[in-house]
Short mmCIF file of C-alpha atoms in Angstrom, two decimals:
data_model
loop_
_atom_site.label_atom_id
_atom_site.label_comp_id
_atom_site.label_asym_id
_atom_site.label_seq_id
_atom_site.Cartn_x
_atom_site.Cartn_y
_atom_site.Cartn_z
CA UNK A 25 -17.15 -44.98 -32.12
CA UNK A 26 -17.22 -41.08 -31.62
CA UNK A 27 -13.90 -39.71 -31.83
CA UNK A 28 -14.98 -35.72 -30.26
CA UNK A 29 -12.64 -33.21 -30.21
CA UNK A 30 -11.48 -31.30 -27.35
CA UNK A 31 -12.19 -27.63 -27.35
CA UNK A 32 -9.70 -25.31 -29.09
CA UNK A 33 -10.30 -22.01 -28.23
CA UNK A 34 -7.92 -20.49 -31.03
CA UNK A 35 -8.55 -16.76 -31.36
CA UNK A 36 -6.65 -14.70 -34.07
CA UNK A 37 -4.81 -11.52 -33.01
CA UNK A 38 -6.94 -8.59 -32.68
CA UNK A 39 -10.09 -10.73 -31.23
CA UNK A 40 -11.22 -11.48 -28.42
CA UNK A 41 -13.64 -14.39 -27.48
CA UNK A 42 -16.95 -12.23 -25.71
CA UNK A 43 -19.17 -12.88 -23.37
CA UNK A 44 -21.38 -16.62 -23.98
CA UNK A 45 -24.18 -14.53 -24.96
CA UNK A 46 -22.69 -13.17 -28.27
CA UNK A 47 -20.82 -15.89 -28.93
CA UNK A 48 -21.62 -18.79 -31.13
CA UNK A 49 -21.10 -22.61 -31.48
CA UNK A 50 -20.71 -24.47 -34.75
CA UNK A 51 -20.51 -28.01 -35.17
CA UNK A 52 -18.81 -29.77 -37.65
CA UNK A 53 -19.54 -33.61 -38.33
CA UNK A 54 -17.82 -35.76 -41.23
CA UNK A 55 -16.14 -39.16 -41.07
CA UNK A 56 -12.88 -40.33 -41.54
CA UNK A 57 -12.43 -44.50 -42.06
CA UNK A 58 -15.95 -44.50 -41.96
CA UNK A 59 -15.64 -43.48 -38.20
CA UNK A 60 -17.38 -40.78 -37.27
CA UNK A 61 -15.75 -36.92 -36.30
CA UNK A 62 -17.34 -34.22 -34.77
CA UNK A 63 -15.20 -31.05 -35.12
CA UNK A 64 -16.75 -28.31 -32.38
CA UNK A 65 -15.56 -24.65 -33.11
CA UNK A 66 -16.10 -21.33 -31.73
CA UNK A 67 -16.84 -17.96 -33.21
CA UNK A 68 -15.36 -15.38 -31.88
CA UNK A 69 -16.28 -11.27 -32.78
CA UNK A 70 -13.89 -8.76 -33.37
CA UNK A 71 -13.60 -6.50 -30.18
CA UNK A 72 -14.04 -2.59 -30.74
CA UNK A 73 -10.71 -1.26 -31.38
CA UNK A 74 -8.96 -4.12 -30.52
CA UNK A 75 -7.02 -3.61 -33.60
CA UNK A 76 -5.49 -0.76 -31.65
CA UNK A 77 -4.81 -3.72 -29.25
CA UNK A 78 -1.17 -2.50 -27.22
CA UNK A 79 -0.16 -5.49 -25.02
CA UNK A 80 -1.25 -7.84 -22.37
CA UNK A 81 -0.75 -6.34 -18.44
CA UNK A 82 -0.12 -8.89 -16.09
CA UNK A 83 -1.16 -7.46 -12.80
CA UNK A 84 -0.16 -9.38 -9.81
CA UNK A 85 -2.30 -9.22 -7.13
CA UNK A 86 0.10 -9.91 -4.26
CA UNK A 87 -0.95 -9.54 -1.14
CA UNK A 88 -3.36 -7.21 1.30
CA UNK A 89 -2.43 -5.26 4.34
CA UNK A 90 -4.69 -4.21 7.33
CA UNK A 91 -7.63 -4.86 5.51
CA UNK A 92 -10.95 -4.19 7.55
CA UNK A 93 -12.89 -6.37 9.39
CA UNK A 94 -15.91 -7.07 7.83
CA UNK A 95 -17.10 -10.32 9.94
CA UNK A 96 -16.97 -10.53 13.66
CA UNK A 97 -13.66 -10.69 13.82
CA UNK A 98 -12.21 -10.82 10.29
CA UNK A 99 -13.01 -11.01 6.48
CA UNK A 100 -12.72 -13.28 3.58
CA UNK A 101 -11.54 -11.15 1.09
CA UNK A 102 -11.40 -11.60 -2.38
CA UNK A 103 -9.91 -9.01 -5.01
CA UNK A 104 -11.70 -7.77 -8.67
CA UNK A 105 -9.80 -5.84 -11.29
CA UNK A 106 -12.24 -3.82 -13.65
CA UNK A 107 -10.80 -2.56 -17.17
CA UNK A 108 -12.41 -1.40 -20.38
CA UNK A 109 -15.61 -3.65 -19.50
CA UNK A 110 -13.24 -6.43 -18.65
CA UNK A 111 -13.57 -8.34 -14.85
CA UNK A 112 -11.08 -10.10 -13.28
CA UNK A 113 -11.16 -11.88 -9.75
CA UNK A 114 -8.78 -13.22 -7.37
CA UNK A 115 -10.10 -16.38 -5.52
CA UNK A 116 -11.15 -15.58 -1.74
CA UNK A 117 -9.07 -15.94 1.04
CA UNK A 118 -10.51 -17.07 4.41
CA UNK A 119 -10.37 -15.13 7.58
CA UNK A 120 -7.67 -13.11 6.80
CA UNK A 121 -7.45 -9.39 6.87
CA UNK A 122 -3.73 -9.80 5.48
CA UNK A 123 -4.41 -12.06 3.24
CA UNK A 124 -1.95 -13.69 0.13
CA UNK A 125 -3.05 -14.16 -2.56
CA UNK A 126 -0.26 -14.04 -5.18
CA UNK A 127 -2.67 -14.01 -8.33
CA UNK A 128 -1.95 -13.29 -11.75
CA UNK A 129 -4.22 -11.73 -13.64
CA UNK A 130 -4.10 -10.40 -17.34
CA UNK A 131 -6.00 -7.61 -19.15
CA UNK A 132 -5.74 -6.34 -22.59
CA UNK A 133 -4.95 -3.17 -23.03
CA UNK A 134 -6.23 -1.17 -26.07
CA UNK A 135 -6.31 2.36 -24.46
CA UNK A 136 -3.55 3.40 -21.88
CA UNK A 137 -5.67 6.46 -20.81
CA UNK A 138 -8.28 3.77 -19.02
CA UNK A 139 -7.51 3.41 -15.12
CA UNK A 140 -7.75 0.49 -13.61
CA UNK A 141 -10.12 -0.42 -10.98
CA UNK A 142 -9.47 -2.16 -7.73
CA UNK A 143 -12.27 -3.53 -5.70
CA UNK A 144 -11.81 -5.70 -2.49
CA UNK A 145 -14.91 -7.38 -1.17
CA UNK A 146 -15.66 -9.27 2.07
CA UNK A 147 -17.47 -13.06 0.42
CA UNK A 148 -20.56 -13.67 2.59
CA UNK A 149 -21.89 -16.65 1.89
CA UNK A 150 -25.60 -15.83 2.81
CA UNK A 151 -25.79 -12.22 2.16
CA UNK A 152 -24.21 -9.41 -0.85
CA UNK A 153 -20.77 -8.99 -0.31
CA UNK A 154 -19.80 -6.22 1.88
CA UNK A 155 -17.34 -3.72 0.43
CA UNK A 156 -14.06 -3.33 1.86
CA UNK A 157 -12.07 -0.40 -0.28
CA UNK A 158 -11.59 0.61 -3.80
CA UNK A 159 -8.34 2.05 -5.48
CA UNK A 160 -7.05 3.06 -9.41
CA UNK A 161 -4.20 2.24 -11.27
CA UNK A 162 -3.38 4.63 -14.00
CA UNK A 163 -1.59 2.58 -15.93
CA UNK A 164 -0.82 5.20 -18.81
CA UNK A 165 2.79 6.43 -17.27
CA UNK A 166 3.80 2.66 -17.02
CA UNK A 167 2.87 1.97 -20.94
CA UNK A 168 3.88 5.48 -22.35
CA UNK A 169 7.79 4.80 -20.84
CA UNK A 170 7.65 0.89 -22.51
CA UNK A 171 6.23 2.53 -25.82
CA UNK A 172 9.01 4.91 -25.74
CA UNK A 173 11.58 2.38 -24.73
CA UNK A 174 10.55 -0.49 -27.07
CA UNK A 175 10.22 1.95 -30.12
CA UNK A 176 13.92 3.23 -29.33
CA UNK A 177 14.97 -0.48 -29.58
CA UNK A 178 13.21 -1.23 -32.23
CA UNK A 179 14.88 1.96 -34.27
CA UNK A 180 18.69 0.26 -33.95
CA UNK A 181 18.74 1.73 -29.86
CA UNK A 182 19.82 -0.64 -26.89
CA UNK A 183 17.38 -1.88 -24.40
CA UNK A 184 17.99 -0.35 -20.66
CA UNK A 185 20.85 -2.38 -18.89
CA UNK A 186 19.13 -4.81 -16.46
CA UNK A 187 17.66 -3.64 -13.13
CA UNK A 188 17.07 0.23 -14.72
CA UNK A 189 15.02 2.19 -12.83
CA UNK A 190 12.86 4.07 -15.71
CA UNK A 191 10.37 6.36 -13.74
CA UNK A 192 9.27 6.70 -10.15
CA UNK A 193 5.30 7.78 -9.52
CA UNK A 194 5.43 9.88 -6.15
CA UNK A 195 1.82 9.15 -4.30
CA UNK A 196 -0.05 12.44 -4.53
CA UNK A 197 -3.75 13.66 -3.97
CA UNK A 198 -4.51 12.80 -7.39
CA UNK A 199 -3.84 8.87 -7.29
CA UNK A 200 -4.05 6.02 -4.73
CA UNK A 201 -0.57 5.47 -3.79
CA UNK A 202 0.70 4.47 -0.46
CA UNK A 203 4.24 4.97 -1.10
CA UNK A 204 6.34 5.72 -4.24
CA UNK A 205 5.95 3.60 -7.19
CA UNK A 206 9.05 2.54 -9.23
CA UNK A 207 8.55 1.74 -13.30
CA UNK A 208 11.77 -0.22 -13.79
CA UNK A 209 13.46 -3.15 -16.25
CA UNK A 210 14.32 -6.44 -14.58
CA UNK A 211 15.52 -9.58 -16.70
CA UNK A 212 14.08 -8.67 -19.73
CA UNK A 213 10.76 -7.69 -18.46
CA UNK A 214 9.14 -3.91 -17.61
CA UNK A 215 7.71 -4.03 -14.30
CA UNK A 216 5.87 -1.70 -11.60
CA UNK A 217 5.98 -2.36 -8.53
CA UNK A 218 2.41 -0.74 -6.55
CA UNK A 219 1.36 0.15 -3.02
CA UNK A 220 -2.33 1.33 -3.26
CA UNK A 221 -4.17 2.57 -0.12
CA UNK A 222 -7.41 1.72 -0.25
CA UNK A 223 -10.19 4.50 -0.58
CA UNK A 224 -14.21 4.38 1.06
CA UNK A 225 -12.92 1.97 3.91
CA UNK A 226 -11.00 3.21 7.21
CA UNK A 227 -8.27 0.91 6.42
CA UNK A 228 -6.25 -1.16 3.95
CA UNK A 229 -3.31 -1.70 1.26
CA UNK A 230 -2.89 -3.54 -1.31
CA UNK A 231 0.63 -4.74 -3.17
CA UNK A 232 0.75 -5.03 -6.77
CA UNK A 233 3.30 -5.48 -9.47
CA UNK A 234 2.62 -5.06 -13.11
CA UNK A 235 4.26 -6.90 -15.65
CA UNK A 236 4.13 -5.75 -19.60
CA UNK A 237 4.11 -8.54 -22.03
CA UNK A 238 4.63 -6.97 -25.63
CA UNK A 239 2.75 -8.14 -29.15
CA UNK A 240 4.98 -8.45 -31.80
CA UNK B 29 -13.33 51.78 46.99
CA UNK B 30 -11.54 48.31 45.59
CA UNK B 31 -9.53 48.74 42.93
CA UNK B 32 -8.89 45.00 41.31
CA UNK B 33 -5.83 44.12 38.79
CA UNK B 34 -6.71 42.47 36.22
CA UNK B 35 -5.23 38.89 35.66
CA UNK B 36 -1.59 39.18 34.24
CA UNK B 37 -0.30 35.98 32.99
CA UNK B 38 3.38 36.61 33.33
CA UNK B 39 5.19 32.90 33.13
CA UNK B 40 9.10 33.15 32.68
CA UNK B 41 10.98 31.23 30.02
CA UNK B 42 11.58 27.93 30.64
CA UNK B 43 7.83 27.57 32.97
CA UNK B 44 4.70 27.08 31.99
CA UNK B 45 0.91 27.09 33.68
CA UNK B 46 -0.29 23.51 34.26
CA UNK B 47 -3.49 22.80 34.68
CA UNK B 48 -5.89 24.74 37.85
CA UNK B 49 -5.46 21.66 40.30
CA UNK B 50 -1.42 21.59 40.38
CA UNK B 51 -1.21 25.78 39.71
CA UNK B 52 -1.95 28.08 42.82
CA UNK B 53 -3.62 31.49 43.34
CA UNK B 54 -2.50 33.86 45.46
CA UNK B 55 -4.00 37.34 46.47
CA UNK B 56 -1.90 40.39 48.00
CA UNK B 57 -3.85 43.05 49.94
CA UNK B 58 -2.10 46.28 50.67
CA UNK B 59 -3.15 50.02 50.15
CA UNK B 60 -2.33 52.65 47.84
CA UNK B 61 -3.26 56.65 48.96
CA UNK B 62 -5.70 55.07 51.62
CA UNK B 63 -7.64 52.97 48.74
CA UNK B 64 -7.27 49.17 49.23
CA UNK B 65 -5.73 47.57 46.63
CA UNK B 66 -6.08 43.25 45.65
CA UNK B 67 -2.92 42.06 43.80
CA UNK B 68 -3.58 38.78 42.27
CA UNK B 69 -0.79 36.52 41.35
CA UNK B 70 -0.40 32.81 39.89
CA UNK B 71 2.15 29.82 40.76
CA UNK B 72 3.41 28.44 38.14
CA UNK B 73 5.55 25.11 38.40
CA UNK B 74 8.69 24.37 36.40
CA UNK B 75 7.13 21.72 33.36
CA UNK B 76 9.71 18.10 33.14
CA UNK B 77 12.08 19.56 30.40
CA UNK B 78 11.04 22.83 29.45
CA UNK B 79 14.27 24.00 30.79
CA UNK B 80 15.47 22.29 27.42
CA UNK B 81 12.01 24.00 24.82
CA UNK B 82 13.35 24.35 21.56
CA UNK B 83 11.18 26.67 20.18
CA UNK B 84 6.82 27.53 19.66
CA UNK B 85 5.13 25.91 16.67
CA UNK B 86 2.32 27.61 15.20
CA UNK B 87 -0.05 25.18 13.99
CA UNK B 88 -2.30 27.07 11.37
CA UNK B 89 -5.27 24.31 10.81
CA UNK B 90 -6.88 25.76 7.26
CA UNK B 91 -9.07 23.17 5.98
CA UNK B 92 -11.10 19.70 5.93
CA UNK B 93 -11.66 18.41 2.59
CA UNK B 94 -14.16 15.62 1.36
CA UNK B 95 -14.57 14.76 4.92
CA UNK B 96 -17.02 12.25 6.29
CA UNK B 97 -20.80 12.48 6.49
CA UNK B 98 -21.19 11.99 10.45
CA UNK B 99 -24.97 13.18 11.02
CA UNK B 100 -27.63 12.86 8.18
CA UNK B 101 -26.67 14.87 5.44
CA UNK B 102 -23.26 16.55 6.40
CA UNK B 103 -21.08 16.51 9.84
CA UNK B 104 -20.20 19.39 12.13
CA UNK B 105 -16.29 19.46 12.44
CA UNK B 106 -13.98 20.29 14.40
CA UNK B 107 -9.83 19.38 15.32
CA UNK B 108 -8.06 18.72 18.04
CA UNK B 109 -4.20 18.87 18.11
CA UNK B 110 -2.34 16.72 20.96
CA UNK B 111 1.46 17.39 22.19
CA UNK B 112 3.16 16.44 24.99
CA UNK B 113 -0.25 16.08 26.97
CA UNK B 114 -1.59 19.09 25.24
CA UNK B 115 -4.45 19.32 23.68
CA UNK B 116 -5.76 21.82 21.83
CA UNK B 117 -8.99 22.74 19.67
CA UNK B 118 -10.45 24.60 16.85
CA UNK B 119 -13.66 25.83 16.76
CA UNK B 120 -16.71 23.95 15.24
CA UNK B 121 -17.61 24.52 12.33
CA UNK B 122 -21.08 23.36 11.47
CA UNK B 123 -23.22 21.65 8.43
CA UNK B 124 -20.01 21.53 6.35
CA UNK B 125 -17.81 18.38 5.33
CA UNK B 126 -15.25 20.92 3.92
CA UNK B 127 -14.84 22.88 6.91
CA UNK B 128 -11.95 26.21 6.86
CA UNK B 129 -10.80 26.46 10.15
CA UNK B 130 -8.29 28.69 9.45
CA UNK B 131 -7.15 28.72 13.00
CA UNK B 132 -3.61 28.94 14.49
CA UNK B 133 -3.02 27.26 17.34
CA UNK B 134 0.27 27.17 19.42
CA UNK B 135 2.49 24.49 21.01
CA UNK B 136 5.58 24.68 23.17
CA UNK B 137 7.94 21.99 21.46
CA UNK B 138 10.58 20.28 24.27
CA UNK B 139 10.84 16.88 22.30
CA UNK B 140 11.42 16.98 18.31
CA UNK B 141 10.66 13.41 18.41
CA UNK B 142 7.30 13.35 19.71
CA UNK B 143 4.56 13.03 16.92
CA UNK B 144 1.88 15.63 16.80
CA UNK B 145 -1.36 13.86 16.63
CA UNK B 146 -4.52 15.14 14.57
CA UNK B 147 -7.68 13.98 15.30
CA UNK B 148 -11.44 15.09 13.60
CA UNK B 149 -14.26 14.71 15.68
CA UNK B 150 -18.15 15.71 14.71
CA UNK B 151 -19.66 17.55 17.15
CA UNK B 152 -23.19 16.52 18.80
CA UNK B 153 -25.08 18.11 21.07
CA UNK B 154 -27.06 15.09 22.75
CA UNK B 155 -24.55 12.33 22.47
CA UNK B 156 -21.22 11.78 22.25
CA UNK B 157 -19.09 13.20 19.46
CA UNK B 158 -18.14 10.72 16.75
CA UNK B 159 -14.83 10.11 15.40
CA UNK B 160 -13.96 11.28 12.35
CA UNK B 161 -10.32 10.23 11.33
CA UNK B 162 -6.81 10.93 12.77
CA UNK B 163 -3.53 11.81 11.37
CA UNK B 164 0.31 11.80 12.82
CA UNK B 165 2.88 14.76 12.21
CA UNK B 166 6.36 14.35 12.50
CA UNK B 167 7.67 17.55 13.29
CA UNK B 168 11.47 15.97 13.64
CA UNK B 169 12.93 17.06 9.54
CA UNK B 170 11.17 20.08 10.43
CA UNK B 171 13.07 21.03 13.97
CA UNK B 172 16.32 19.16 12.96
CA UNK B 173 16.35 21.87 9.53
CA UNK B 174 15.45 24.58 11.27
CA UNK B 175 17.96 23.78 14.19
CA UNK B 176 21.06 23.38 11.52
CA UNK B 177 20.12 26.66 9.47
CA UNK B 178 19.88 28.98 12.48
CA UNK B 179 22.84 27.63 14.20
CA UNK B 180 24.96 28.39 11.08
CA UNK B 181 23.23 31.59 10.59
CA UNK B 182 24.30 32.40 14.92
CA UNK B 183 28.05 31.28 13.59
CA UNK B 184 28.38 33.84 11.01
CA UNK B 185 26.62 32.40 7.98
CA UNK B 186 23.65 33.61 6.59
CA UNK B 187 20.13 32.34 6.75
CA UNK B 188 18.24 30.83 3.33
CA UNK B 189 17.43 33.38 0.30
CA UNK B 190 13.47 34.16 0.29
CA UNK B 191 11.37 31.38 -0.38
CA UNK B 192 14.11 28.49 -0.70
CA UNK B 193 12.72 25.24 -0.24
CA UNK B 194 15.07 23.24 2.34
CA UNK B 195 13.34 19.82 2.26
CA UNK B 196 10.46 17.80 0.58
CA UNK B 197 8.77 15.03 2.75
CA UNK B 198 7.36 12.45 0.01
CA UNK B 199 4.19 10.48 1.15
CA UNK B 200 5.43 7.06 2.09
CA UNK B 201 3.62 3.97 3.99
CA UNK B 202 4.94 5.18 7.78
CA UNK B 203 3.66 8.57 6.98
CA UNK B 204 -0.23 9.63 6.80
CA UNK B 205 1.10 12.39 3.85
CA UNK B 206 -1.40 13.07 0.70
CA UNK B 207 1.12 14.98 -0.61
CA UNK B 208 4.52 16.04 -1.23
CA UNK B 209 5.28 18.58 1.64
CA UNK B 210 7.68 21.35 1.58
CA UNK B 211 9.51 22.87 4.35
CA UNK B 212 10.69 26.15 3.30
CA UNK B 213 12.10 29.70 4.31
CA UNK B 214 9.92 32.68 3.29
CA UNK B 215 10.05 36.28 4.38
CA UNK B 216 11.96 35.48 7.69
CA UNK B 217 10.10 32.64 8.53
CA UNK B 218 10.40 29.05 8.37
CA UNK B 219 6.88 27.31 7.34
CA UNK B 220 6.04 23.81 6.75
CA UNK B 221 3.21 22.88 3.95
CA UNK B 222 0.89 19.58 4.85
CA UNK B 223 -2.22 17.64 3.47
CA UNK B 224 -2.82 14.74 5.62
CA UNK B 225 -4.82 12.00 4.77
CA UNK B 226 -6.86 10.62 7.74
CA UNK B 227 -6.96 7.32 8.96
CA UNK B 228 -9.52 4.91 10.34
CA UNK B 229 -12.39 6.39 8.31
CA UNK B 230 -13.66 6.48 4.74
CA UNK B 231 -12.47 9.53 3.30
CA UNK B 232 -11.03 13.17 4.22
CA UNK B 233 -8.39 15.19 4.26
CA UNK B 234 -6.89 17.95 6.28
CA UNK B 235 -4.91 21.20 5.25
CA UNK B 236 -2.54 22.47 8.03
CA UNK B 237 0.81 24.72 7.75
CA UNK B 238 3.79 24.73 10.27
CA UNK B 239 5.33 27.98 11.16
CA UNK B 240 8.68 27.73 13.79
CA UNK B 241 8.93 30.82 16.11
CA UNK B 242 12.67 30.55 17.70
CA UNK B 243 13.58 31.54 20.82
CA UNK B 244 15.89 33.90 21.87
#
């Protein structure tokens, strides 16, 4: 009998498992009560500066509003977060130019100064996807006020008493924004909540809250 | 020999011309030292509520930026400005997607409430010009802050200091705001700073400054 292992994808802190190409498969095989064992395991490379590694960002994609109509009389949209060569997708939603998608979706972030990258797409399923807007996050106010905030606490300080509102982000001609953007602390978590109006499309918003989760 | 007047628009306060087809022309003949002499005069009709006109705004259009490509390598732009079924124009301004207009054009204001509406156009000569994004004003925290300052100034009080900024509009969802925009008092005149970002197309923005002329 072959007893086989299921995958463990354990990765240290500071790595990050790559893409298939540069990543390697090792089997194992040895016997225990004469039974046979196959152990499978993974290696994984160290990331460039993920050392430097400063949290996980949870971005939640939650919904889109007056998205265009890509089809003949709607679109399918589906959602892609691009950071520091990483690519994240939402799944697609059907015929909906308002569509929900409440999708949680987590980068890691090494370098605050890196904007984020929103990309909505229209899925066609016999021709490229048409595009349907594009929009940045810069993400470096957010994690500069948690740094600060977390490093006071750390140093003997208090935490901010729940429901604090730490920064607000006015929309300018500089960033996306649709409406102001508040950086606040809710139930133990740092949060920003995001309007983003979508650019290269006539029409189109996006919500999207942020959620820092902290190494230790 | 026929001496001719020239046209004199004289319209009392509280009138205004409408358009040829409701306005009437009327020509007085009479003699002066023997010489005949043509008198031409125009009938003006009292306009729905202009007994109650608040005030002129100046609308000074200065600039299009990053606006869209409408022909094959640029657009030819111009604005129109619509009130209270008026509409009026700058000029065009061709081969440039970052046109300055720098044009001032006038409206008699009866009703704060009424949006002014902004829409970019790119002129063609052989078809039909194509749309090029539109924008909403709300002149109403403009009028109401005027209306408050001047009727404390009539009761005694004094007007603003040079260059005091009364109110900041932020950019918000209902809004079609780039930016923050400042009403504000400067050298005897109240003036209202906007960048509007347009709607239903891909990109573009337009520059445009309110100035309030009271009257007496």
């Amino acid at each position: 009998m072959l007893r086989q292992k299921k995958w463990i994808w354990v990765v240290p802190h500071g790595f990050q498992i790559l893409s298939p190409s540069v990543t390697r498969l090792f089997c194992f095989c040895s016997s225990i009560n004469n039974r046979p064992l196959v152990t499978v395991a993974i290696c994984v490379h160290r990331a460039p500066g993920m050392a430097n590694l400063l949290g996980l960002l949870k971005v939640k994609v939650i919904r889109g509003v007056k998205l265009v109509v890509r089809d003949s009389v709607a679109s399918d949209p589906y959602l892609i977060v691009r950071h520091n060569n990483h690519k994240l997708k939402t799944r697609v939603v059907k015929k909906n130019v308002n569509p929900e998608w409440n999708e949680e979706l987590t980068l890691s972030i090494v370098d605050a100064k890196e904007k984020i990258k929103i990309e909505v797409f229209d899925w066609d399923k016999f021709s490229f996807d048409d595009p349907m807007g594009v929009a940045t996050i810069d993400i470096q106010p957010f994690v500069e006020a948690i740094k600060n905030l977390t490093a006071a606490a750390k140093a003997g300080g208090d935490l901010p008493p729940n429901n604090t509102i730490i920064r607000t982000i006015l929309p300018c001609r500089d960033n996306d924004l649709a409406d102001s953007s508040r950086i606040y602390f809710s139930n133990g978590k740092f949060l920003q909540d995001i309007v983003l109006r979508l650019r290269s499309v006539e029409s189109g918003e996006v919500e999207i809250q942020l959620m820092w989760v902290d190494i230790p």
